[in-house]
Coordinates of C-alpha atoms and ligand atoms in Angstrom, one line a residue:
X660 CA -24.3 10.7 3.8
X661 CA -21.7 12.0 1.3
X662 CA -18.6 10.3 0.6
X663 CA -15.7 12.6 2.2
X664 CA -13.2 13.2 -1.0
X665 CA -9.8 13.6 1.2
X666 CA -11.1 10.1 3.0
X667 CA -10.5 8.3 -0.5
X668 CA -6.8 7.1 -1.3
X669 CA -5.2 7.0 -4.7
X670 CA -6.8 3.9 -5.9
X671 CA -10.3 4.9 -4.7
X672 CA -10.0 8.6 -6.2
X673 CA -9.2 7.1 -9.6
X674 CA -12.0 4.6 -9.7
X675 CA -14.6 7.4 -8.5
X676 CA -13.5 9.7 -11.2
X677 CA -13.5 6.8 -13.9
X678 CA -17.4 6.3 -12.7
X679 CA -17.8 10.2 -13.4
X680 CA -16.0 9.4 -16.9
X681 CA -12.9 11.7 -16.2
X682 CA -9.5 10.4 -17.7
X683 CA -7.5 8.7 -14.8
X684 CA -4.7 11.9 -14.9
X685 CA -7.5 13.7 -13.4
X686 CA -7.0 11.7 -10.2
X687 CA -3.5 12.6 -9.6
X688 CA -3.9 16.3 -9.8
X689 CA -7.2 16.5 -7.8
X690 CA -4.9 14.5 -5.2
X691 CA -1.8 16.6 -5.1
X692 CA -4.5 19.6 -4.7
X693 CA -5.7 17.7 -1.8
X694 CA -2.5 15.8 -0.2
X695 CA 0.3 17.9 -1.2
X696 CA -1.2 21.6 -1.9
X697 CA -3.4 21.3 0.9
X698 CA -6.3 23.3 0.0
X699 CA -9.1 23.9 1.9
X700 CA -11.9 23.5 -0.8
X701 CA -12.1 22.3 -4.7
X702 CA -12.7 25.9 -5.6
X703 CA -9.1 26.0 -5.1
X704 CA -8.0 23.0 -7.7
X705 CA -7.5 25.7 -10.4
X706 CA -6.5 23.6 -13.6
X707 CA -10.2 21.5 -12.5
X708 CA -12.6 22.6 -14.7
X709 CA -15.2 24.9 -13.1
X710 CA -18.0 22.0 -13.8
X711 CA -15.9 19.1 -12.1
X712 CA -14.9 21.4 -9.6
X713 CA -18.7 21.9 -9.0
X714 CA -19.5 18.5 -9.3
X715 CA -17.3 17.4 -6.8
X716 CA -18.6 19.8 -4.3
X717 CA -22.5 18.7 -4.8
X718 CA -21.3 15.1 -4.7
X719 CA -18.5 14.8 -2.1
X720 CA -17.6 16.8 1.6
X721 CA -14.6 17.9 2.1
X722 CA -13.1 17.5 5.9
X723 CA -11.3 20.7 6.7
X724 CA -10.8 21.5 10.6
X725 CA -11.5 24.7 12.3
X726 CA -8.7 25.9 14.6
X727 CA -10.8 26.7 17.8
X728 CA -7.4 27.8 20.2
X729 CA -3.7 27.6 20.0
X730 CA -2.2 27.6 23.1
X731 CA 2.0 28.5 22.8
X732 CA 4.3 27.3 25.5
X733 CA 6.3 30.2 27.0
X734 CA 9.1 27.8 27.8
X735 CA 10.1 26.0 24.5
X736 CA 7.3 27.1 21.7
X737 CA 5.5 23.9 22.1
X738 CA 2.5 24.9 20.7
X739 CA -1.1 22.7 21.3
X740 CA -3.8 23.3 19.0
X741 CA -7.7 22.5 19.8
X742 CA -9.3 21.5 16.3
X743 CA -12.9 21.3 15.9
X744 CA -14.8 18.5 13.5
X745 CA -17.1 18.5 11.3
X746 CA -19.3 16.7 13.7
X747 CA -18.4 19.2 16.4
X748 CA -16.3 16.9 18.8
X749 CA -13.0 18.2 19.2
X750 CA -9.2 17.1 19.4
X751 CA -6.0 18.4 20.1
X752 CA -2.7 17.9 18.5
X753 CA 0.9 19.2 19.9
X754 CA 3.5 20.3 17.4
X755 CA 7.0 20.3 19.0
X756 CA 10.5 22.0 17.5
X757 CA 13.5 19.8 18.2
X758 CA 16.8 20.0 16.3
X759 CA 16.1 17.0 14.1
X760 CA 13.0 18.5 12.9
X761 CA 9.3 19.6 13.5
X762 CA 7.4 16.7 15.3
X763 CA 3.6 16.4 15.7
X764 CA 1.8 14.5 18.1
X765 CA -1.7 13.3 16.2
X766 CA -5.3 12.2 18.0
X767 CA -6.7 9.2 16.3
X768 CA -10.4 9.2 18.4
X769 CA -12.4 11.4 20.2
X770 CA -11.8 10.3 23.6
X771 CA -10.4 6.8 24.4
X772 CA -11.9 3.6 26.4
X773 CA -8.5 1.9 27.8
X774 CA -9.2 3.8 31.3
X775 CA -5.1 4.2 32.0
X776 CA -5.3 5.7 35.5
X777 CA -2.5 8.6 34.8
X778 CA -4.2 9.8 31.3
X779 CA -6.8 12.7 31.3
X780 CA -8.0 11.6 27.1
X781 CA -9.8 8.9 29.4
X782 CA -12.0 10.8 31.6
X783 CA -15.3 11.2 29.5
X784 CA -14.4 7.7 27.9
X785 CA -14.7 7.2 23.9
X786 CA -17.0 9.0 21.3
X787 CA -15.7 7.5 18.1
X788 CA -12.7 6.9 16.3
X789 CA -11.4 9.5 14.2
X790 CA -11.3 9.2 10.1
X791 CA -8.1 9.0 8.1
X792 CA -8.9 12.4 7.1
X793 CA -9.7 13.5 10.4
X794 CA -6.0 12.5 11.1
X795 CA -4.5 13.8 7.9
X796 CA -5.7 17.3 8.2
X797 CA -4.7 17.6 12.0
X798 CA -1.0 17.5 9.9
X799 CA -2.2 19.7 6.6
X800 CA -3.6 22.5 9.4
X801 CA -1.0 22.3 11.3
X802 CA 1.6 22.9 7.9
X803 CA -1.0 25.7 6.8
X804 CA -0.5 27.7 10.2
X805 CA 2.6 27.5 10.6
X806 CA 3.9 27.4 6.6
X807 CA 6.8 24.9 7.2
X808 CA 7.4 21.1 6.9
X809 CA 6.5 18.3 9.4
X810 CA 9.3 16.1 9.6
X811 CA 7.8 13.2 12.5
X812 CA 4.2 11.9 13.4
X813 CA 3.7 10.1 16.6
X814 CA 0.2 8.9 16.7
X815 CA 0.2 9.2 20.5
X816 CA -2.4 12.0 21.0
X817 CA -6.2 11.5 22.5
X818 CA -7.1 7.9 21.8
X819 CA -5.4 4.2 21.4
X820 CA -4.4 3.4 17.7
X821 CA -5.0 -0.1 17.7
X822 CA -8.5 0.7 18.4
X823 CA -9.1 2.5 15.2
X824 CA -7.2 0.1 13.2
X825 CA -8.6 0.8 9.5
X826 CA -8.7 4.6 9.9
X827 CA -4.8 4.8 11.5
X828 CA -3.6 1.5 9.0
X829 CA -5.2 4.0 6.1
X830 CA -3.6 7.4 7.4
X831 CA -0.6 6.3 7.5
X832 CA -0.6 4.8 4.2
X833 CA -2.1 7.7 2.6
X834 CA 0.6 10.3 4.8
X835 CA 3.0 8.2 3.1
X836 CA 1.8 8.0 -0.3
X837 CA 4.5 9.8 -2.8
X838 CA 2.1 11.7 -4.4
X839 CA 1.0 13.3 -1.2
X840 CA 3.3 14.8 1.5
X841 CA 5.9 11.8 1.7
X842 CA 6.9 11.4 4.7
X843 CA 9.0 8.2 5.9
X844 CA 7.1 5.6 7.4
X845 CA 10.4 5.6 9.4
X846 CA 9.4 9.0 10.4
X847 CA 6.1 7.9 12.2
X848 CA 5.7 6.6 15.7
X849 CA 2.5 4.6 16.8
X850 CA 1.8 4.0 20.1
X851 CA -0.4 1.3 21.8
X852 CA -1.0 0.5 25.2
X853 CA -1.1 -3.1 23.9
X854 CA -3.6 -4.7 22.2
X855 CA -2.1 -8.0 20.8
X856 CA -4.4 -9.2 18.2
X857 CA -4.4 -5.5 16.4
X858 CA -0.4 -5.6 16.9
X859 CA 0.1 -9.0 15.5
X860 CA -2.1 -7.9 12.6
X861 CA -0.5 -4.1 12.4
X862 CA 2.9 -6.4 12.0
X863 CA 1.9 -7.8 8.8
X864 CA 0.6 -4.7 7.3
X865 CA 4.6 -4.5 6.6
X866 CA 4.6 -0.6 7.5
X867 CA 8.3 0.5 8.1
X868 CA 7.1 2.5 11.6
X869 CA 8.2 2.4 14.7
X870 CA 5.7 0.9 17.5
X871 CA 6.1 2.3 21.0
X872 CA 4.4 0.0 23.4
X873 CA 3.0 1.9 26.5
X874 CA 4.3 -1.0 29.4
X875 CA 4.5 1.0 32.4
X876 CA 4.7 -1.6 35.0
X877 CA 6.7 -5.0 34.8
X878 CA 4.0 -6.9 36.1
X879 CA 1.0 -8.3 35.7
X880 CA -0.1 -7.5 38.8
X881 CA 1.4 -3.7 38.8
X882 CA 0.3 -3.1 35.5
X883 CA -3.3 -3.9 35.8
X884 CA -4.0 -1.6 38.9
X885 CA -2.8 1.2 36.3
X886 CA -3.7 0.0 32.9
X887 CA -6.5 -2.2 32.6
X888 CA -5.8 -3.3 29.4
X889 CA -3.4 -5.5 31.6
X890 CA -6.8 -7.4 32.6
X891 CA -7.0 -8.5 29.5
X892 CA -3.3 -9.5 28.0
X893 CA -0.6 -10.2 30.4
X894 CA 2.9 -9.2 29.6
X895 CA 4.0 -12.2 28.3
X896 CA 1.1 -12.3 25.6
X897 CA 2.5 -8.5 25.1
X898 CA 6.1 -9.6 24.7
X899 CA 5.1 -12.3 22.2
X900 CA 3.6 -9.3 20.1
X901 CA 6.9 -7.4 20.1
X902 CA 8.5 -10.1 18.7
X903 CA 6.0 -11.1 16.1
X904 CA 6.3 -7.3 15.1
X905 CA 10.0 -7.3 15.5
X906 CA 10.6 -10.2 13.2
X907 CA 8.2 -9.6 10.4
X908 CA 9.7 -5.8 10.2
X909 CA 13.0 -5.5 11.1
X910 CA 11.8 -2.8 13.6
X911 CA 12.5 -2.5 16.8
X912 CA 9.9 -1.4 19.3
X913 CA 10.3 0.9 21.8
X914 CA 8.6 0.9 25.7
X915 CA 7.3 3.6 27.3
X916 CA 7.4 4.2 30.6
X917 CA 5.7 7.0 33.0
X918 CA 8.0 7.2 35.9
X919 CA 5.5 6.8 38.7
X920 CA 6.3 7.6 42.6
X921 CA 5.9 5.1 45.1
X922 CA 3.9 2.8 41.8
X923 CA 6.4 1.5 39.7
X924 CA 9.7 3.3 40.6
X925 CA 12.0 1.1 42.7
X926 CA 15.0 -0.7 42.0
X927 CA 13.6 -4.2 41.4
X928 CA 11.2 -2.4 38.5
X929 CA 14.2 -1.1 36.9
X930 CA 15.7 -4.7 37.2
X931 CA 12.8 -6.4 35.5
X932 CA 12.4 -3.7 33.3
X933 CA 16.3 -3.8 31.8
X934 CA 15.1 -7.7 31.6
X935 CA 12.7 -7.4 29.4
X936 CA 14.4 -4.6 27.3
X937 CA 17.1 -6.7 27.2
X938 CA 15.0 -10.0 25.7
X939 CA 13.1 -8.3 23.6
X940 CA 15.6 -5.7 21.9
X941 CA 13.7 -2.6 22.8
X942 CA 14.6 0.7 23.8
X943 CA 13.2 2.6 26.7
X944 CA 11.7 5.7 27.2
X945 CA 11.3 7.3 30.5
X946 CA 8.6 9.5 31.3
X947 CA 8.2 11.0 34.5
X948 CA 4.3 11.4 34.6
X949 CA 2.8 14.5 34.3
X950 CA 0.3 16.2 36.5
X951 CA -3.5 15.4 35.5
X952 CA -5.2 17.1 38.2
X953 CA -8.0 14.5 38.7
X954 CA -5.6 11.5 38.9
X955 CA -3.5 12.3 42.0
X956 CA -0.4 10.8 40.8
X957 CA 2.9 12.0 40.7
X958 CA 6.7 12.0 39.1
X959 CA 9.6 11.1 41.4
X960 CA 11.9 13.7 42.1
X961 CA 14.7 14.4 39.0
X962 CA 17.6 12.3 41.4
X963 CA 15.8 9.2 41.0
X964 CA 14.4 9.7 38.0
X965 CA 18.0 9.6 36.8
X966 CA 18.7 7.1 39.1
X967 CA 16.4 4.9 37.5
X968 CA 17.7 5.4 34.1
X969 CA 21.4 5.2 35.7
X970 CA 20.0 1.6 36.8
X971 CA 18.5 0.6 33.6
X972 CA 22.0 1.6 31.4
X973 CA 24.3 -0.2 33.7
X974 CA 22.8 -3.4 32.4
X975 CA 23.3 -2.2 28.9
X976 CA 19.7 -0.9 28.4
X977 CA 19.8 2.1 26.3
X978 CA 16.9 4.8 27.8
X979 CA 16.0 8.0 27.3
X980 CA 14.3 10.6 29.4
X981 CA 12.1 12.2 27.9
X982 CA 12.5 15.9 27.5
X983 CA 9.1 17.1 28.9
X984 CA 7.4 19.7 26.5
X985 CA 4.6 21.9 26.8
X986 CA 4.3 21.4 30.2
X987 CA 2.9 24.8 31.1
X988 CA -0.2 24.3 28.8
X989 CA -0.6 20.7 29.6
X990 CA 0.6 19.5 26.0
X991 CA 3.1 16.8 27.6
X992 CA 2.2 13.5 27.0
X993 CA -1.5 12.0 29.1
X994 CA -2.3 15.4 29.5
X995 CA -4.5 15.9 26.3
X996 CA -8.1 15.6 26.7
X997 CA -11.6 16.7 24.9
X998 CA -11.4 19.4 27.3
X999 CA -14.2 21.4 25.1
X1000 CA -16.7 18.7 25.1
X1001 CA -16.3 17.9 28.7
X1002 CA -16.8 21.2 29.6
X1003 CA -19.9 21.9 26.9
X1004 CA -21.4 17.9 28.6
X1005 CA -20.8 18.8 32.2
X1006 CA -23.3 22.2 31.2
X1007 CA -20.4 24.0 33.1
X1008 CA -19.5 26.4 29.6
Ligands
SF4_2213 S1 -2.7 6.4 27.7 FE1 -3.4 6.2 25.6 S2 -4.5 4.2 25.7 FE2 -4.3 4.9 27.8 S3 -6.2 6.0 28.3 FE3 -4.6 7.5 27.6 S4 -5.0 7.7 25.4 FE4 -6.0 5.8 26.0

């Protein structure tokens, strides 16, 4: 199989051209092309010379994603785009407007194996783990539509992070790299739903991100009947990870948490949960869950949804609620799925 060229970071770019005998300037304009001009082929990298630029397509692919639907929200121009890959497996990314900025929400696998009961990427389980180009261009396709700037990443699309741990450590070095599109590690959100080994490792990769953790239930017990990566580590194993990331960053981490009614909404969950905010730094997100038709769950009402919140601040927990975009074409958060390629394997399309 052919090396992919927008897979290879600075470093790697260099030492392949070096091996083709090119001078090592070479690399850093074949890169911008790639990482900052965001062209779609070599044939584009007009200051190459015809035979490198031929060279490099004989010798190396070149991931580019096809943009098979973009669905716009009618209520806040959230708009969700279905990419297809090379392979033919597909993902979707969100790209949001807020007043601080244009924010994308990235896939990093086809799919996803953590089985959290309120999340439709889950259904048809986990194809593969996407590559760090895979990731990159959901960004450079997104930039291409719509001819402006993204500003944030969260890496909280189809998949769990932490279980692509090369691929997402590499994207995010490479989104990051100066001499690509630049954007602030501070600007990047990844989420996990807590894997402690990866996020004790991810700690000392020294990247100045922001981790959300996805802890939906305060305990054990709770949070293992709706996350079964709870079977695994228990909160306090969890909490330990925080910290380790916490004090070899300087970040703090934020918890997520999908407002569920009658699961993990009463007032002794908000107590625990303020505790553990509270011990542990972190911030708090409130989600009220969104509808995934197969799943059955569903939000509390809006009162105690901001009761909840009310309950968490008056012990000095600082939450937000998250504002709920691109509802009406299911691009709010545990809605995305491979719908395509459950369709096309069910024989239904
Ligand atoms: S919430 Fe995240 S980790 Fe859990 S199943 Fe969905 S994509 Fe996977």
């Amino acid at each position: 199989m052919k090396k992919d060229l927008k897979e290879l970071n600075f470093e790697e770019l260099k030492s392949e051209l070096s091996l083709m005998g090119e001078k090592p300037f070479r690399a850093a304009q074949i890169f911008s092309w790639m990482h900052k001009s965001l062209v779609c082929s070599a044939n584009d990298m007009t200051n190459i010379s015809l035979k490198l630029r031929e060279k490099l397509k004989e010798e190396y692919s070149y991931t580019v994603l096809e943009q098979e639907e973009k669905q716009v929200s009618k209520l806040d121009d959230t708009a969700k785009y279905l990419f297809r890959l090379p392979d033919g497996n597909c993902v979707e990314s969100v790209r949001m407007v807020y007043k601080h900025g244009v924010s994308v929400c990235i896939s990093s696998q086809v799919g996803c194996r953590m089985g959290c009961k309120f999340c439709a990427s889950t259904l048809g389980g986990l194809v593969r783990g996407l590559s760090a180009a895979e990731m990159l261009e959901q960004i450079y396709s997104i930039e291409r539509d719509t001819g402006s700037r993204v500003d944030n990443i969260v890496i909280m699309g189809i998949g769990e992070p932490m279980d692509n741990y090369n691929e997402v450590v590499k994207f995010i070095r490479m989104i990051t790299d100066e001499r690509g599109l630049n954007i602030s590690g501070r600007n990047i959100t990844v989420s996990s739903c807590g894997l402690v080994p990866e996020i004790k490792r991810f700690a000392g990769e020294k990247l100045q991100v922001t981790l959300a953790i996805s802890l939906h239930a305060v305990t054990d017990e709770k949070r293992r009947k709706i996350m079964p990566v709870a079977n695994k580590y228990s909160i306090e194993e969890l909490m330990e990870a925080v910290d380790v990331f916490f004090e070899t960053t300087g970040r703090r981490v934020s918890f997520e948490y999908a407002l569920i009614a009658g699961v993990n909404d009463t007032e002794d969950d908000a107590k625990a949960l303020a505790g553990l905010a509270f011990s542990h730094k972190c911030h708090v997100n409130l989600i009220p869950v969104n509808p995934v038709t197969e799943r059955g769950l569903s939000a509390p009402d809006r009162t105690h949804v901001l009761k909840f919140q009310n309950m968490l601040e008056k012990k000095g927990i600082n939450a937000t609620i998250r504002r709920e975009m691109g509802r009406d074409i299911d691009g709010a958060c545990g809605q995305l799925r491979r719908k395509r390629n459950i369709v096309d394997n069910s024989g239904e399309a």
